[in-house]
mmCIF file of C-alpha atoms in Angstrom:
data_model
loop_
_atom_site.group_PDB
_atom_site.id
_atom_site.type_symbol
_atom_site.label_atom_id
_atom_site.label_comp_id
_atom_site.label_asym_id
_atom_site.label_seq_id
_atom_site.Cartn_x
_atom_site.Cartn_y
_atom_site.Cartn_z
ATOM 1 C CA UNK A 63 0.000 0.000 0.000
ATOM 2 C CA UNK A 64 1.327 3.172 -0.981
ATOM 3 C CA UNK A 65 1.633 5.464 1.898
ATOM 4 C CA UNK A 66 1.840 9.218 1.863
ATOM 5 C CA UNK A 67 3.587 11.390 4.362
ATOM 6 C CA UNK A 68 1.691 14.369 5.375
ATOM 7 C CA UNK A 69 3.644 17.482 5.982
ATOM 8 C CA UNK A 70 2.834 19.002 9.257
ATOM 9 C CA UNK A 71 0.333 21.828 9.016
ATOM 10 C CA UNK A 72 1.274 24.939 10.821
ATOM 11 C CA UNK A 73 -1.405 27.362 11.692
ATOM 12 C CA UNK A 74 -0.386 30.916 11.316
ATOM 13 C CA UNK A 75 -0.951 32.586 14.542
ATOM 14 C CA UNK A 76 -2.024 36.116 14.116
ATOM 15 C CA UNK A 77 -1.441 38.492 16.896
ATOM 16 C CA UNK A 78 -4.566 40.412 17.740
ATOM 17 C CA UNK A 79 -4.481 43.938 16.358
ATOM 18 C CA UNK A 80 -5.098 46.543 18.919
ATOM 19 C CA UNK A 81 -6.684 49.925 18.078
ATOM 20 C CA UNK A 82 -4.545 52.896 19.083
ATOM 21 C CA UNK A 83 -5.914 54.717 22.055
ATOM 22 C CA UNK A 84 -7.770 57.869 21.091
ATOM 23 C CA UNK A 85 -5.911 60.921 22.235
ATOM 24 C CA UNK A 86 -8.003 63.663 23.852
ATOM 25 C CA UNK A 87 -8.642 66.499 21.445
ATOM 26 C CA UNK A 88 -6.894 69.628 22.524
ATOM 27 C CA UNK A 89 -8.502 72.938 21.617
ATOM 28 C CA UNK A 90 -5.958 75.429 20.438
ATOM 29 C CA UNK A 91 -5.428 78.151 22.985
ATOM 30 C CA UNK A 92 -5.528 80.857 20.370
ATOM 31 C CA UNK A 93 -9.264 80.221 19.834
ATOM 32 C CA UNK A 94 -9.969 81.202 23.431
ATOM 33 C CA UNK A 95 -7.720 84.213 23.048
ATOM 34 C CA UNK A 96 -9.700 85.401 20.037
ATOM 35 C CA UNK A 97 -12.969 84.970 21.926
ATOM 36 C CA UNK A 98 -11.676 87.047 24.818
ATOM 37 C CA UNK A 99 -10.366 89.673 22.414
ATOM 38 C CA UNK A 100 -13.747 89.853 20.660
ATOM 39 C CA UNK A 101 -15.580 90.276 23.965
ATOM 40 C CA UNK A 102 -13.171 93.039 25.013
ATOM 41 C CA UNK A 103 -13.770 94.875 21.739
ATOM 42 C CA UNK A 104 -17.553 94.524 22.107
ATOM 43 C CA UNK A 105 -17.471 95.799 25.690
ATOM 44 C CA UNK A 106 -15.333 98.756 24.640
ATOM 45 C CA UNK A 107 -17.736 99.675 21.827
ATOM 46 C CA UNK A 108 -20.786 99.440 24.102
ATOM 47 C CA UNK A 109 -19.074 101.552 26.763
ATOM 48 C CA UNK A 110 -18.042 104.153 24.173
ATOM 49 C CA UNK A 111 -21.616 104.407 22.847
ATOM 50 C CA UNK A 112 -23.054 104.753 26.355
ATOM 51 C CA UNK A 113 -20.506 107.430 27.253
ATOM 52 C CA UNK A 114 -21.099 109.281 23.985
ATOM 53 C CA UNK A 115 -24.852 109.527 24.441
ATOM 54 C CA UNK A 116 -24.502 110.143 28.167
ATOM 55 C CA UNK A 117 -22.090 113.038 27.694
ATOM 56 C CA UNK A 118 -24.234 114.520 24.921
ATOM 57 C CA UNK A 119 -27.287 114.329 27.173
ATOM 58 C CA UNK A 120 -25.472 116.317 29.856
ATOM 59 C CA UNK A 121 -23.437 118.742 27.800
ATOM 60 C CA UNK A 122 -22.836 120.235 24.369
ATOM 61 C CA UNK A 123 -19.716 121.485 22.666
ATOM 62 C CA UNK A 124 -20.086 124.535 20.444
ATOM 63 C CA UNK A 125 -17.760 126.665 18.380
ATOM 64 C CA UNK A 126 -17.934 130.458 18.601
ATOM 65 C CA UNK A 127 -18.466 131.564 15.027
ATOM 66 C CA UNK A 128 -18.180 135.329 14.642
ATOM 67 C CA UNK A 129 -17.419 138.389 16.723
ATOM 68 C CA UNK A 130 -20.723 139.161 18.436
ATOM 69 C CA UNK A 131 -19.447 138.197 21.912
ATOM 70 C CA UNK A 132 -16.045 139.902 21.986
ATOM 71 C CA UNK A 133 -14.269 140.755 24.189
ATOM 72 C CA UNK A 134 -15.705 137.939 26.362
ATOM 73 C CA UNK A 135 -15.538 135.221 23.701
ATOM 74 C CA UNK A 136 -13.356 135.151 20.612
ATOM 75 C CA UNK A 137 -14.055 133.806 17.146
ATOM 76 C CA UNK A 138 -13.002 130.153 16.833
ATOM 77 C CA UNK A 139 -13.065 129.290 20.533
ATOM 78 C CA UNK A 140 -14.788 126.080 21.641
ATOM 79 C CA UNK A 141 -17.232 126.229 24.552
ATOM 80 C CA UNK A 142 -18.540 123.531 26.871
ATOM 81 C CA UNK A 143 -22.260 123.988 27.554
ATOM 82 C CA UNK A 144 -24.198 122.573 30.511
ATOM 83 C CA UNK A 145 -27.522 121.227 29.189
ATOM 84 C CA UNK A 146 -28.887 120.590 32.685
ATOM 85 C CA UNK A 147 -28.333 124.107 34.037
ATOM 86 C CA UNK A 148 -31.959 125.161 33.565
ATOM 87 C CA UNK A 149 -33.732 121.840 34.106
ATOM 88 C CA UNK A 150 -34.255 122.709 37.762
ATOM 89 C CA UNK A 151 -33.653 126.456 37.688
ATOM 90 C CA UNK A 152 -34.138 129.573 35.614
ATOM 91 C CA UNK A 153 -31.679 131.676 33.613
ATOM 92 C CA UNK A 154 -30.227 134.622 35.530
ATOM 93 C CA UNK A 155 -29.236 138.026 34.254
ATOM 94 C CA UNK A 156 -25.682 137.886 32.996
ATOM 95 C CA UNK A 157 -25.768 134.191 32.017
ATOM 96 C CA UNK A 158 -24.107 133.447 28.697
ATOM 97 C CA UNK A 159 -26.375 130.925 27.016
ATOM 98 C CA UNK A 160 -26.526 128.879 23.833
ATOM 99 C CA UNK A 161 -29.890 128.667 22.081
ATOM 100 C CA UNK A 162 -31.598 127.917 18.808
ATOM 101 C CA UNK A 163 -32.554 130.999 16.826
ATOM 102 C CA UNK A 164 -36.366 131.306 16.979
ATOM 103 C CA UNK A 165 -36.641 132.077 13.272
ATOM 104 C CA UNK A 166 -34.283 129.214 12.336
ATOM 105 C CA UNK A 167 -34.012 126.281 14.759
ATOM 106 C CA UNK A 168 -31.140 124.912 12.709
ATOM 107 C CA UNK A 169 -28.916 127.814 13.743
ATOM 108 C CA UNK A 170 -27.469 128.069 17.256
ATOM 109 C CA UNK A 171 -26.321 131.360 18.782
ATOM 110 C CA UNK A 172 -24.525 132.361 21.966
ATOM 111 C CA UNK A 173 -25.541 135.575 23.787
ATOM 112 C CA UNK A 174 -25.863 137.103 27.247
ATOM 113 C CA UNK A 175 -29.151 137.234 29.174
ATOM 114 C CA UNK A 176 -30.100 140.876 29.833
ATOM 115 C CA UNK A 177 -33.864 140.992 30.432
ATOM 116 C CA UNK A 178 -35.921 138.498 32.446
ATOM 117 C CA UNK A 179 -39.670 137.754 32.370
ATOM 118 C CA UNK A 180 -41.789 140.675 33.582
ATOM 119 C CA UNK A 181 -39.043 143.271 33.055
ATOM 120 C CA UNK A 182 -38.891 146.272 30.740
ATOM 121 C CA UNK A 183 -35.675 146.813 28.804
ATOM 122 C CA UNK A 184 -34.849 150.314 27.596
ATOM 123 C CA UNK A 185 -31.830 151.116 25.411
ATOM 124 C CA UNK A 186 -30.853 154.667 24.522
ATOM 125 C CA UNK A 187 -27.900 157.067 24.751
ATOM 126 C CA UNK A 188 -25.439 154.164 24.784
ATOM 127 C CA UNK A 189 -26.822 152.481 27.914
ATOM 128 C CA UNK A 190 -29.205 149.688 28.930
ATOM 129 C CA UNK A 191 -31.713 150.077 31.737
ATOM 130 C CA UNK A 192 -33.901 147.416 33.353
ATOM 131 C CA UNK A 193 -37.070 148.733 34.956
ATOM 132 C CA UNK A 194 -35.434 152.135 35.039
ATOM 133 C CA UNK A 195 -32.130 150.976 36.598
ATOM 134 C CA UNK A 196 -29.008 151.390 34.483
ATOM 135 C CA UNK A 197 -26.761 148.377 34.073
ATOM 136 C CA UNK A 198 -23.018 148.819 34.614
ATOM 137 C CA UNK A 199 -21.720 146.723 31.739
ATOM 138 C CA UNK A 200 -17.935 146.684 31.975
ATOM 139 C CA UNK A 201 -17.654 143.628 29.692
ATOM 140 C CA UNK A 202 -19.061 145.058 26.412
ATOM 141 C CA UNK A 203 -16.948 146.037 23.412
ATOM 142 C CA UNK A 204 -18.671 149.409 22.996
ATOM 143 C CA UNK A 205 -21.866 151.175 23.965
ATOM 144 C CA UNK A 206 -24.909 150.373 21.811
ATOM 145 C CA UNK A 207 -25.692 152.875 19.072
ATOM 146 C CA UNK A 208 -29.306 151.738 18.691
ATOM 147 C CA UNK A 209 -32.328 152.401 20.881
ATOM 148 C CA UNK A 210 -35.645 150.812 21.747
ATOM 149 C CA UNK A 211 -38.011 149.488 24.409
ATOM 150 C CA UNK A 212 -39.014 145.886 25.032
ATOM 151 C CA UNK A 213 -41.281 144.274 27.612
ATOM 152 C CA UNK A 214 -40.307 140.677 28.336
ATOM 153 C CA UNK A 215 -43.331 138.341 28.723
ATOM 154 C CA UNK A 216 -43.411 135.164 30.788
ATOM 155 C CA UNK A 217 -41.466 132.290 29.284
ATOM 156 C CA UNK A 218 -39.107 134.581 27.361
ATOM 157 C CA UNK A 219 -35.697 136.262 27.665
ATOM 158 C CA UNK A 220 -34.079 139.368 26.212
ATOM 159 C CA UNK A 221 -30.523 138.583 25.066
ATOM 160 C CA UNK A 222 -27.714 140.716 23.648
ATOM 161 C CA UNK A 223 -24.207 140.114 22.355
ATOM 162 C CA UNK A 224 -21.328 141.766 24.237
ATOM 163 C CA UNK A 225 -20.183 143.330 20.965
ATOM 164 C CA UNK A 226 -23.367 145.384 20.919
ATOM 165 C CA UNK A 227 -23.036 146.979 17.495
ATOM 166 C CA UNK A 228 -22.021 143.785 15.686
ATOM 167 C CA UNK A 229 -24.522 141.265 17.026
ATOM 168 C CA UNK A 230 -27.764 139.714 15.801
ATOM 169 C CA UNK A 231 -29.782 139.458 18.992
ATOM 170 C CA UNK A 232 -33.043 140.459 20.669
ATOM 171 C CA UNK A 233 -32.769 144.081 19.581
ATOM 172 C CA UNK A 234 -33.149 142.808 15.994
ATOM 173 C CA UNK A 235 -35.224 139.625 15.995
ATOM 174 C CA UNK A 236 -37.118 139.925 19.270
ATOM 175 C CA UNK A 237 -37.528 137.891 22.435
ATOM 176 C CA UNK A 238 -36.171 134.412 23.058
ATOM 177 C CA UNK A 239 -38.567 131.634 24.211
ATOM 178 C CA UNK A 240 -37.307 129.474 27.083
ATOM 179 C CA UNK A 241 -37.802 126.304 25.057
ATOM 180 C CA UNK A 242 -35.143 127.431 22.584
ATOM 181 C CA UNK A 243 -32.439 127.542 25.247
ATOM 182 C CA UNK A 244 -29.922 124.684 24.919
ATOM 183 C CA UNK A 245 -27.870 125.395 28.028
ATOM 184 C CA UNK A 246 -25.487 127.606 29.957
ATOM 185 C CA UNK A 247 -21.900 128.052 28.818
ATOM 186 C CA UNK A 248 -19.414 126.741 31.354
ATOM 187 C CA UNK A 249 -15.867 127.061 30.066
ATOM 188 C CA UNK A 250 -13.639 127.704 27.094
ATOM 189 C CA UNK A 251 -11.738 124.466 26.422
ATOM 190 C CA UNK A 252 -10.042 125.237 23.092
ATOM 191 C CA UNK A 253 -7.544 126.519 22.184
ATOM 192 C CA UNK A 254 -5.565 125.509 25.312
ATOM 193 C CA UNK A 255 -4.021 128.951 25.931
ATOM 194 C CA UNK A 256 -7.549 130.383 26.206
ATOM 195 C CA UNK A 257 -8.804 127.732 28.643
ATOM 196 C CA UNK A 258 -10.846 129.313 31.425
ATOM 197 C CA UNK A 259 -14.100 129.182 33.356
ATOM 198 C CA UNK A 260 -16.574 131.622 31.782
ATOM 199 C CA UNK A 261 -17.403 134.601 33.983
ATOM 200 C CA UNK A 262 -21.121 135.351 33.865
ATOM 201 C CA UNK A 263 -20.577 138.652 35.711
ATOM 202 C CA UNK A 264 -23.284 138.063 38.305
ATOM 203 C CA UNK A 265 -21.371 140.387 40.598
ATOM 204 C CA UNK A 266 -21.769 143.237 38.081
ATOM 205 C CA UNK A 267 -25.561 143.064 38.153
ATOM 206 C CA UNK A 268 -26.272 142.307 41.774
ATOM 207 C CA UNK A 269 -25.527 145.769 43.215
ATOM 208 C CA UNK A 270 -27.666 147.416 40.534
ATOM 209 C CA UNK A 271 -30.665 145.226 41.366
ATOM 210 C CA UNK A 272 -30.843 146.303 44.974
ATOM 211 C CA UNK A 273 -32.885 149.334 43.905
ATOM 212 C CA UNK A 274 -35.837 147.202 42.745
#
């Protein structure tokens, strides 16, 4: 009988393949940095907007355009105006105020309060009198060359420029309604050499008012 020799069979042993362990995903740090940067920018913008509207609600900044208020104010100076000055009080004689021109609300002017409600203003012979009492106006550029009489009704003011003969004011266009007043000038802030608190000359008027 023919015999056959079987070659030994070797089973190939395969080593089990192991999956590599998943490494935790690391978020790049620069992503967090950009988020923080974006939030900082947003906060800065919001704060700037709030400050902008807040400051504008409390004050105004105006440029003196012209020569109607010399020698007190000069052409080209910048003035800080207090918008809240008359929210709880009334304008006083001598106050330098900023207001919208009654005939043109798009135009703002700056003048000095001379006549108050209920008073009679008389101008003649180079002087101004209130209810018959002459004002001692040491701050004007020159005595007025015009004349006239005005009675100031309630809710209105009589205003004049310190440069009396080169000023569009109440002696030309009439009385100023309270609602047109923007605020009271506080200080000159530009140019720097001219920086100063604005003197409203209350001390000039007070002695004159003791007679009435």
